[in-house]
Amino acid sequence: MKKRSKKKFKPLIKKKRISQRIEQLAGMIENDFKGTELILIGLLKGSFIFLADLVRSLHKADITLVINFIHVSSYGDNTVSSKNFKLEKNISIDINKKNVLLVDDILDTGRTLHFVHSYLIKKHPEILKTCVLLDKPARRAVPFKADYRGFEVENKFLIGYGLDYQGLYRELPYISTIDPND
Ligand code: IMP
Ligand code: MG
């Protein structure tokens, strides 16, 4: 794999803007769930940094937070609407009659969240909401709206803050664009 200098990446959304926005999202979540137990389900791997910061922004909230993870992988042609998903790692708790917040890094075509949401709803949670840091509405292939979303972004490939390009650059503390042809 060709190595790139990380210095080349220019922040599209800076670290400070991300943390300010996460504080706001946490405020909305606190409003909606105060006094209750909330199970946050992070979609691996992309959500791990966002989820970590989101729960820390909720540490003073009057919410009993439970963290869990799910991992799905997709295969097949990305250009067809019938993309297939494989459940790589299931949740390890019972969400029946529970309040659940599904958390992901980015809502792109919507297929992943549509799949995971449909899968979790069959487990009969009391409430199932979704929270994404980024939303690329121009790319939507299946209708899906997140209940909480950080930033609406243009149709450009993004890296950093959990998002990867070929498994790399998740560690960047900001969101940047990357041109795969570079
Ligand atoms: P969707 O199923 O097309 O909505 O895609 C969701 C998943 O694709 C996300 O959880 C990301 O892992 C990945 N993804 C979509 N857009 C980007 C991007 O711009 N950069 C990195 N990963 C992305
Ligand atoms: Mg992902």
Coordinates of N, CA and C in Angstrom, one line a residue, residues 31-136:
N31 N -31.8 15.6 27.0 CA -33.2 16.1 27.0 C -34.2 15.0 26.8
D32 N -33.9 14.2 25.8 CA -34.9 13.1 25.3 C -34.9 11.9 26.3
F33 N -33.8 11.7 26.9 CA -33.6 10.4 27.7 C -33.4 10.6 29.2
K34 N -33.5 11.8 29.7 CA -33.1 12.0 31.1 C -34.0 11.2 32.0
G35 N -33.4 10.6 33.1 CA -34.1 9.8 34.0 C -34.3 8.4 33.6
T36 N -33.7 8.0 32.5 CA -33.9 6.6 32.0 C -32.6 5.9 31.8
E37 N -32.7 4.6 31.4 CA -31.5 3.9 31.0 C -31.5 3.9 29.5
L38 N -30.3 4.1 29.0 CA -30.1 4.2 27.5 C -29.0 3.2 27.1
I39 N -29.3 2.4 26.2 CA -28.2 1.5 25.6 C -27.7 2.1 24.3
L40 N -26.4 2.4 24.4 CA -25.8 2.9 23.1 C -25.2 1.8 22.4
I41 N -25.6 1.6 21.1 CA -24.9 0.5 20.3 C -24.1 1.2 19.3
G42 N -22.8 1.0 19.4 CA -21.9 1.5 18.4 C -21.7 0.6 17.2
L43 N -21.7 1.1 16.0 CA -21.5 0.3 14.8 C -20.0 0.3 14.6
L44 N -19.4 -0.9 14.7 CA -18.0 -1.1 14.5 C -17.6 -1.1 13.0
K45 N -16.5 -0.6 12.6 CA -15.5 0.0 13.5 C -15.6 1.5 13.6
G46 N -16.2 2.1 12.6 CA -16.2 3.6 12.4 C -16.7 4.4 13.5
S47 N -17.5 3.9 14.4 CA -18.2 4.8 15.4 C -17.3 4.9 16.7
F48 N -16.2 4.2 16.8 CA -15.6 4.0 18.1 C -15.1 5.3 18.7
I49 N -14.6 6.3 17.9 CA -14.1 7.5 18.5 C -15.3 8.4 18.8
F50 N -16.2 8.5 17.9 CA -17.4 9.4 18.1 C -18.2 8.9 19.3
L51 N -18.4 7.6 19.5 CA -19.1 7.0 20.6 C -18.3 7.4 21.9
A52 N -17.0 7.2 21.9 CA -16.2 7.5 23.1 C -16.4 8.9 23.5
D53 N -16.4 9.9 22.6 CA -16.5 11.3 23.0 C -18.0 11.6 23.3
L54 N -18.9 11.0 22.7 CA -20.3 11.2 23.0 C -20.7 10.8 24.4
V55 N -20.2 9.6 24.8 CA -20.5 9.1 26.2 C -19.9 10.0 27.2
R56 N -18.6 10.5 26.9 CA -18.0 11.4 27.9 C -18.7 12.7 28.0
S57 N -19.3 13.1 26.9 CA -20.1 14.4 27.0 C -21.4 14.2 27.7
L58 N -21.8 12.9 27.9 CA -23.0 12.6 28.7 C -22.7 12.2 30.1
H59 N -21.5 12.3 30.6 CA -21.1 11.8 31.9 C -21.9 12.4 33.0
K60 N -22.3 13.7 32.8 CA -23.0 14.3 33.9 C -24.5 14.2 33.8
A61 N -25.0 13.6 32.7 CA -26.4 13.5 32.4 C -27.1 12.5 33.3
D62 N -28.3 12.8 33.6 CA -29.1 11.9 34.5 C -29.6 10.7 33.6
I63 N -28.7 10.0 33.0 CA -29.0 8.8 32.2 C -28.1 7.7 32.6
T64 N -28.7 6.5 32.8 CA -27.9 5.3 33.0 C -27.4 4.8 31.7
L65 N -26.1 4.9 31.4 CA -25.6 4.6 30.1 C -25.0 3.2 30.1
V66 N -25.4 2.4 29.0 CA -24.9 1.1 28.8 C -24.3 1.1 27.4
I67 N -23.1 0.6 27.3 CA -22.5 0.6 25.9 C -22.4 -0.8 25.4
N68 N -22.7 -0.9 24.1 CA -22.6 -2.2 23.4 C -22.2 -2.0 22.0
F69 N -21.8 -3.0 21.3 CA -21.4 -2.9 19.9 C -22.0 -3.9 19.0
I70 N -22.0 -3.5 17.7 CA -22.4 -4.5 16.7 C -21.5 -4.2 15.5
H71 N -21.2 -5.3 14.8 CA -20.3 -5.1 13.6 C -20.9 -5.9 12.4
V72 N -21.2 -5.2 11.4 CA -21.6 -5.8 10.1 C -20.6 -5.5 9.0
S73 N -20.5 -6.4 8.1 CA -19.7 -6.1 6.9 C -20.6 -6.3 5.7
S74 N -20.3 -5.5 4.6 CA -21.1 -5.6 3.4 C -20.2 -6.3 2.3
Y75 N -20.9 -6.9 1.5 CA -20.2 -7.5 0.3 C -21.1 -7.4 -0.9
G76 N -20.6 -7.6 -2.1 CA -21.4 -7.4 -3.3 C -21.1 -6.1 -3.9
D77 N -21.8 -5.9 -5.0 CA -21.6 -4.6 -5.8 C -22.2 -3.4 -5.1
N78 N -21.4 -2.5 -4.8 CA -21.9 -1.3 -4.1 C -22.9 -0.5 -5.0
T79 N -22.9 -0.7 -6.3 CA -23.7 0.1 -7.1 C -25.1 -0.4 -7.2
V80 N -25.3 -1.7 -6.8 CA -26.7 -2.2 -6.8 C -27.4 -1.9 -5.4
S81 N -28.7 -1.8 -5.5 CA -29.4 -1.4 -4.2 C -29.5 -2.6 -3.3
S82 N -29.3 -3.8 -3.8 CA -29.4 -5.0 -3.0 C -28.1 -5.5 -2.4
K83 N -27.4 -4.5 -1.7 CA -26.1 -4.9 -1.1 C -26.4 -5.9 0.0
N84 N -25.5 -6.9 0.2 CA -25.7 -7.9 1.2 C -24.9 -7.6 2.5
F85 N -25.4 -7.9 3.6 CA -24.7 -7.7 4.8 C -24.5 -9.0 5.6
K86 N -23.3 -9.0 6.3 CA -23.0 -10.2 7.1 C -22.8 -9.6 8.6
L87 N -23.5 -10.3 9.5 CA -23.4 -9.9 10.9 C -22.1 -10.5 11.4
E88 N -21.1 -9.7 11.6 CA -19.7 -10.2 12.1 C -19.7 -10.3 13.6
K89 N -20.4 -9.4 14.3 CA -20.4 -9.5 15.7 C -21.8 -8.9 16.2
N90 N -22.5 -9.7 16.9 CA -23.8 -9.3 17.3 C -23.7 -8.5 18.7
I91 N -24.8 -7.9 19.0 CA -24.9 -7.3 20.4 C -24.9 -8.4 21.4
S92 N -24.4 -8.0 22.6 CA -24.3 -9.1 23.6 C -25.2 -8.8 24.8
I93 N -26.3 -8.0 24.6 CA -27.3 -7.8 25.6 C -28.7 -7.8 25.0
D94 N -29.6 -8.0 26.0 CA -31.0 -8.0 25.6 C -31.6 -6.6 25.5
I95 N -32.1 -6.2 24.3 CA -32.6 -4.9 24.2 C -34.2 -4.8 24.2
N96 N -34.8 -5.9 24.5 CA -36.2 -6.0 24.6 C -36.8 -5.0 25.6
K97 N -37.7 -4.1 25.1 CA -38.3 -3.1 26.0 C -37.3 -2.0 26.5
K98 N -36.1 -1.9 25.9 CA -35.1 -1.0 26.4 C -35.1 0.2 25.4
N99 N -34.5 1.3 25.9 CA -34.3 2.5 25.1 C -32.9 2.3 24.4
V100 N -32.9 2.4 23.1 CA -31.6 2.1 22.4 C -31.3 3.3 21.5
L101 N -30.0 3.6 21.5 CA -29.5 4.6 20.5 C -28.4 4.0 19.7
L102 N -28.6 3.8 18.4 CA -27.7 3.3 17.5 C -26.8 4.4 17.0
V103 N -25.4 4.2 17.1 CA -24.5 5.3 16.8 C -23.6 4.8 15.7
D104 N -23.5 5.7 14.7 CA -22.5 5.4 13.6 C -21.7 6.7 13.2
D105 N -20.6 6.5 12.5 CA -19.8 7.6 12.1 C -20.5 8.4 11.0
I106 N -21.0 7.7 10.0 CA -21.5 8.4 8.8 C -22.7 7.7 8.2
L107 N -23.7 8.5 7.8 CA -24.8 8.0 7.0 C -24.6 8.4 5.6
D108 N -24.4 7.3 4.8 CA -24.0 7.6 3.4 C -25.1 7.1 2.5
T109 N -25.0 5.9 1.9 CA -26.2 5.4 1.1 C -27.4 5.1 2.0
G110 N -27.1 4.9 3.3 CA -28.2 4.5 4.2 C -28.4 3.0 4.3
R111 N -27.7 2.3 3.5 CA -27.9 0.8 3.5 C -27.5 0.1 4.8
T112 N -26.4 0.5 5.4 CA -25.9 -0.1 6.6 C -26.9 0.2 7.8
L113 N -27.2 1.5 8.0 CA -28.1 1.8 9.1 C -29.5 1.2 8.8
H114 N -30.0 1.2 7.6 CA -31.3 0.6 7.3 C -31.3 -0.9 7.7
F115 N -30.2 -1.6 7.3 CA -30.0 -3.0 7.6 C -30.0 -3.2 9.2
V116 N -29.2 -2.5 9.8 CA -29.0 -2.7 11.3 C -30.2 -2.3 12.1
H117 N -30.8 -1.2 11.6 CA -32.1 -0.7 12.3 C -33.2 -1.8 12.1
S118 N -33.3 -2.3 10.9 CA -34.4 -3.3 10.7 C -34.1 -4.6 11.5
Y119 N -32.8 -4.9 11.7 CA -32.4 -6.1 12.5 C -32.7 -5.9 14.0
L120 N -32.4 -4.7 14.5 CA -32.6 -4.4 15.9 C -34.0 -4.3 16.3
I121 N -34.8 -3.7 15.3 CA -36.2 -3.5 15.6 C -37.0 -4.8 15.9
K122 N -36.5 -5.8 15.3 CA -37.1 -7.2 15.5 C -36.8 -7.7 16.9
K123 N -36.0 -7.0 17.6 CA -35.7 -7.4 19.0 C -36.6 -6.6 20.0
H124 N -37.5 -5.9 19.4 CA -38.5 -5.1 20.2 C -38.0 -4.2 21.3
P125 N -37.1 -3.3 20.9 CA -36.7 -2.3 21.9 C -38.0 -1.3 22.1
E126 N -38.0 -0.7 23.3 CA -39.0 0.3 23.6 C -38.9 1.5 22.6
I127 N -37.7 2.0 22.5 CA -37.4 3.1 21.6 C -36.1 2.8 20.9
L128 N -36.0 3.0 19.6 CA -34.8 2.8 18.8 C -34.5 4.1 18.0
K129 N -33.5 4.8 18.4 CA -33.1 6.0 17.7 C -31.7 5.9 17.1
T130 N -31.4 6.8 16.2 CA -30.0 6.7 15.6 C -29.4 8.0 15.7
C131 N -28.0 8.0 15.8 CA -27.2 9.2 15.9 C -26.0 9.0 15.1
V132 N -25.8 9.9 14.2 CA -24.6 9.9 13.3 C -23.8 11.2 13.4
L133 N -22.5 11.1 13.3 CA -21.7 12.3 13.3 C -21.9 13.1 12.0
L134 N -21.9 12.3 10.9 CA -21.9 12.9 9.6 C -23.0 12.4 8.7
D135 N -23.5 13.2 7.9 CA -24.6 12.8 7.0 C -24.3 13.3 5.6
K136 N -24.3 12.4 4.6 CA -24.1 12.7 3.2 C -25.4 12.5 2.4

